[in-house]
């Protein structure tokens, strides 16, 4: 997919994994916009989903990565925005297929439910897979 600008954010469960993935994305040539949080103090995950959605809407970022404890809450919050297609992924296969078939623009991960190496594999796969288009384009158009 080439170099992209990626907004990354998450709640209080995310800082360690967010730091690892930010470094991985930068090493792959992407520009990373870190929208927080960066500490263990309890915060509200919907605010971080909203921040990434805003970065996508105003053009500061092309893609996003969101992290919370399970990835479930933050993916629900992100998908409330019509222009966001957030996918919670647990495997590189899911990351590949959501890009191929759903043109997902936000990768969601659970910091407490996925290992770091699997999260890195999901991230690498998500950001190297192009949308397949074709029959999937009609379906994706129905989403937004």
Short mmCIF file of C-alpha atoms in Angstrom, two decimals:
data_model
loop_
_atom_site.label_atom_id
_atom_site.label_comp_id
_atom_site.label_asym_id
_atom_site.label_seq_id
_atom_site.Cartn_x
_atom_site.Cartn_y
_atom_site.Cartn_z
CA UNK A 1 0.00 0.00 0.00
CA UNK A 2 2.95 2.33 0.27
CA UNK A 3 3.58 4.90 2.95
CA UNK A 4 0.49 6.05 4.84
CA UNK A 5 -0.33 8.43 7.67
CA UNK A 6 -1.77 6.38 10.50
CA UNK A 7 -3.51 7.71 13.62
CA UNK A 8 -3.05 5.43 16.62
CA UNK A 9 -4.79 5.65 19.98
CA UNK A 10 -6.08 3.60 22.84
CA UNK A 11 -7.21 3.55 26.41
CA UNK A 12 -5.22 2.81 29.57
CA UNK A 13 -4.66 -0.82 28.49
CA UNK A 14 -2.91 0.30 25.31
CA UNK A 15 0.33 2.21 26.00
CA UNK A 16 2.82 -0.68 25.83
CA UNK A 17 1.33 -2.29 22.73
CA UNK A 18 0.73 1.12 21.13
CA UNK A 19 4.41 1.99 21.55
CA UNK A 20 5.54 -1.29 19.95
CA UNK A 21 3.15 -0.93 17.00
CA UNK A 22 4.01 2.75 16.50
CA UNK A 23 7.68 1.83 16.24
CA UNK A 24 6.86 -0.99 13.80
CA UNK A 25 4.77 1.32 11.61
CA UNK A 26 7.45 4.01 11.55
CA UNK A 27 10.09 1.42 10.67
CA UNK A 28 7.87 0.39 7.73
CA UNK A 29 7.94 3.99 6.47
CA UNK A 30 4.58 5.20 7.72
CA UNK A 31 3.91 8.50 9.48
CA UNK A 32 2.30 7.85 12.87
CA UNK A 33 0.11 10.34 14.72
CA UNK A 34 -0.14 9.26 18.38
CA UNK A 35 -3.44 10.47 19.84
CA UNK A 36 -2.88 8.97 23.31
CA UNK A 37 -3.28 7.80 25.94
CA UNK A 38 0.22 7.28 27.24
CA UNK A 39 -0.25 6.27 30.85
CA UNK A 40 -2.03 3.76 33.08
CA UNK A 41 -4.62 6.20 34.47
CA UNK A 42 -8.17 5.10 33.66
CA UNK A 43 -9.62 6.86 30.62
CA UNK A 44 -12.71 6.42 28.45
CA UNK A 45 -12.07 4.45 25.24
CA UNK A 46 -14.86 6.16 23.22
CA UNK A 47 -12.92 9.43 23.38
CA UNK A 48 -9.93 7.79 21.67
CA UNK A 49 -12.10 6.16 19.01
CA UNK A 50 -13.58 9.60 18.37
CA UNK A 51 -10.10 11.13 18.07
CA UNK A 52 -9.03 8.63 15.41
CA UNK A 53 -12.34 9.04 13.57
CA UNK A 54 -11.80 12.83 13.57
CA UNK A 55 -8.27 12.39 12.16
CA UNK A 56 -9.70 10.27 9.34
CA UNK A 57 -12.53 12.72 8.68
CA UNK A 58 -10.32 15.81 8.47
CA UNK A 59 -7.63 14.14 6.39
CA UNK A 60 -4.83 14.13 8.95
CA UNK A 61 -4.70 10.32 8.62
CA UNK A 62 -5.64 7.75 6.01
CA UNK A 63 -5.86 4.79 8.41
CA UNK A 64 -6.11 4.17 12.13
CA UNK A 65 -5.15 1.70 14.82
CA UNK A 66 -7.19 1.51 18.02
CA UNK A 67 -6.40 -0.52 21.13
CA UNK A 68 -8.29 -1.22 24.34
CA UNK A 69 -8.28 -4.17 26.72
CA UNK A 70 -10.22 -6.51 24.43
CA UNK A 71 -10.56 -4.34 21.33
CA UNK A 72 -14.32 -4.83 21.50
CA UNK A 73 -15.42 -1.57 23.12
CA UNK A 74 -13.16 0.62 21.04
CA UNK A 75 -14.26 -1.07 17.80
CA UNK A 76 -17.92 -0.52 18.70
CA UNK A 77 -17.20 3.15 19.47
CA UNK A 78 -15.24 3.64 16.23
CA UNK A 79 -17.91 2.06 14.06
CA UNK A 80 -20.47 4.62 15.21
CA UNK A 81 -18.80 6.97 12.72
CA UNK A 82 -20.14 6.37 9.17
CA UNK A 83 -16.75 6.90 7.51
CA UNK A 84 -15.00 4.37 9.75
CA UNK A 85 -14.78 0.68 8.97
CA UNK A 86 -13.08 -0.63 12.11
CA UNK A 87 -12.23 -4.31 12.34
CA UNK A 88 -11.26 -6.16 15.50
CA UNK A 89 -8.62 -8.67 14.46
CA UNK A 90 -7.10 -11.57 16.36
CA UNK A 91 -5.14 -13.16 13.51
CA UNK A 92 -3.24 -12.04 10.43
CA UNK A 93 -5.83 -13.89 8.34
CA UNK A 94 -8.59 -11.67 9.73
CA UNK A 95 -6.43 -8.59 9.11
CA UNK A 96 -5.83 -9.63 5.49
CA UNK A 97 -9.46 -10.49 4.78
CA UNK A 98 -10.89 -7.31 6.32
CA UNK A 99 -8.64 -5.25 4.05
CA UNK A 100 -9.36 -7.40 0.98
CA UNK A 101 -13.13 -7.65 1.41
CA UNK A 102 -14.23 -4.84 3.74
CA UNK A 103 -11.72 -2.09 2.90
CA UNK A 104 -11.32 -1.61 6.66
CA UNK A 105 -9.60 1.65 7.51
CA UNK A 106 -9.09 1.08 11.23
CA UNK A 107 -7.40 -1.94 12.81
CA UNK A 108 -8.61 -2.70 16.35
CA UNK A 109 -6.67 -4.88 18.76
CA UNK A 110 -7.12 -6.09 22.34
CA UNK A 111 -4.02 -5.39 24.42
CA UNK A 112 -5.08 -7.94 27.04
CA UNK A 113 -6.20 -10.64 24.60
CA UNK A 114 -3.51 -10.76 21.91
CA UNK A 115 0.20 -11.42 22.15
CA UNK A 116 2.62 -8.76 20.99
CA UNK A 117 4.01 -10.86 18.12
CA UNK A 118 0.54 -11.72 16.81
CA UNK A 119 -0.45 -8.04 17.09
CA UNK A 120 2.65 -7.11 15.08
CA UNK A 121 1.77 -9.73 12.46
CA UNK A 122 -1.81 -8.42 12.24
CA UNK A 123 -0.52 -4.87 11.85
CA UNK A 124 2.01 -5.78 9.16
CA UNK A 125 -0.63 -7.72 7.24
CA UNK A 126 -3.30 -5.01 7.56
CA UNK A 127 -0.97 -2.33 6.20
CA UNK A 128 0.39 -4.38 3.30
CA UNK A 129 -2.95 -5.61 1.97
CA UNK A 130 -4.89 -3.68 -0.67
CA UNK A 131 -8.68 -3.64 -1.00
CA UNK A 132 -9.69 -6.18 -3.64
CA UNK A 133 -12.63 -4.15 -4.96
CA UNK A 134 -14.78 -5.94 -7.51
CA UNK A 135 -17.89 -7.49 -6.00
CA UNK A 136 -16.80 -6.20 -2.57
CA UNK A 137 -16.91 -2.54 -3.64
CA UNK A 138 -20.71 -2.56 -3.92
CA UNK A 139 -21.04 -3.98 -0.40
CA UNK A 140 -18.55 -1.55 1.10
CA UNK A 141 -20.41 1.34 -0.56
CA UNK A 142 -23.55 0.21 1.27
CA UNK A 143 -21.80 0.73 4.61
CA UNK A 144 -21.20 4.46 4.28
#
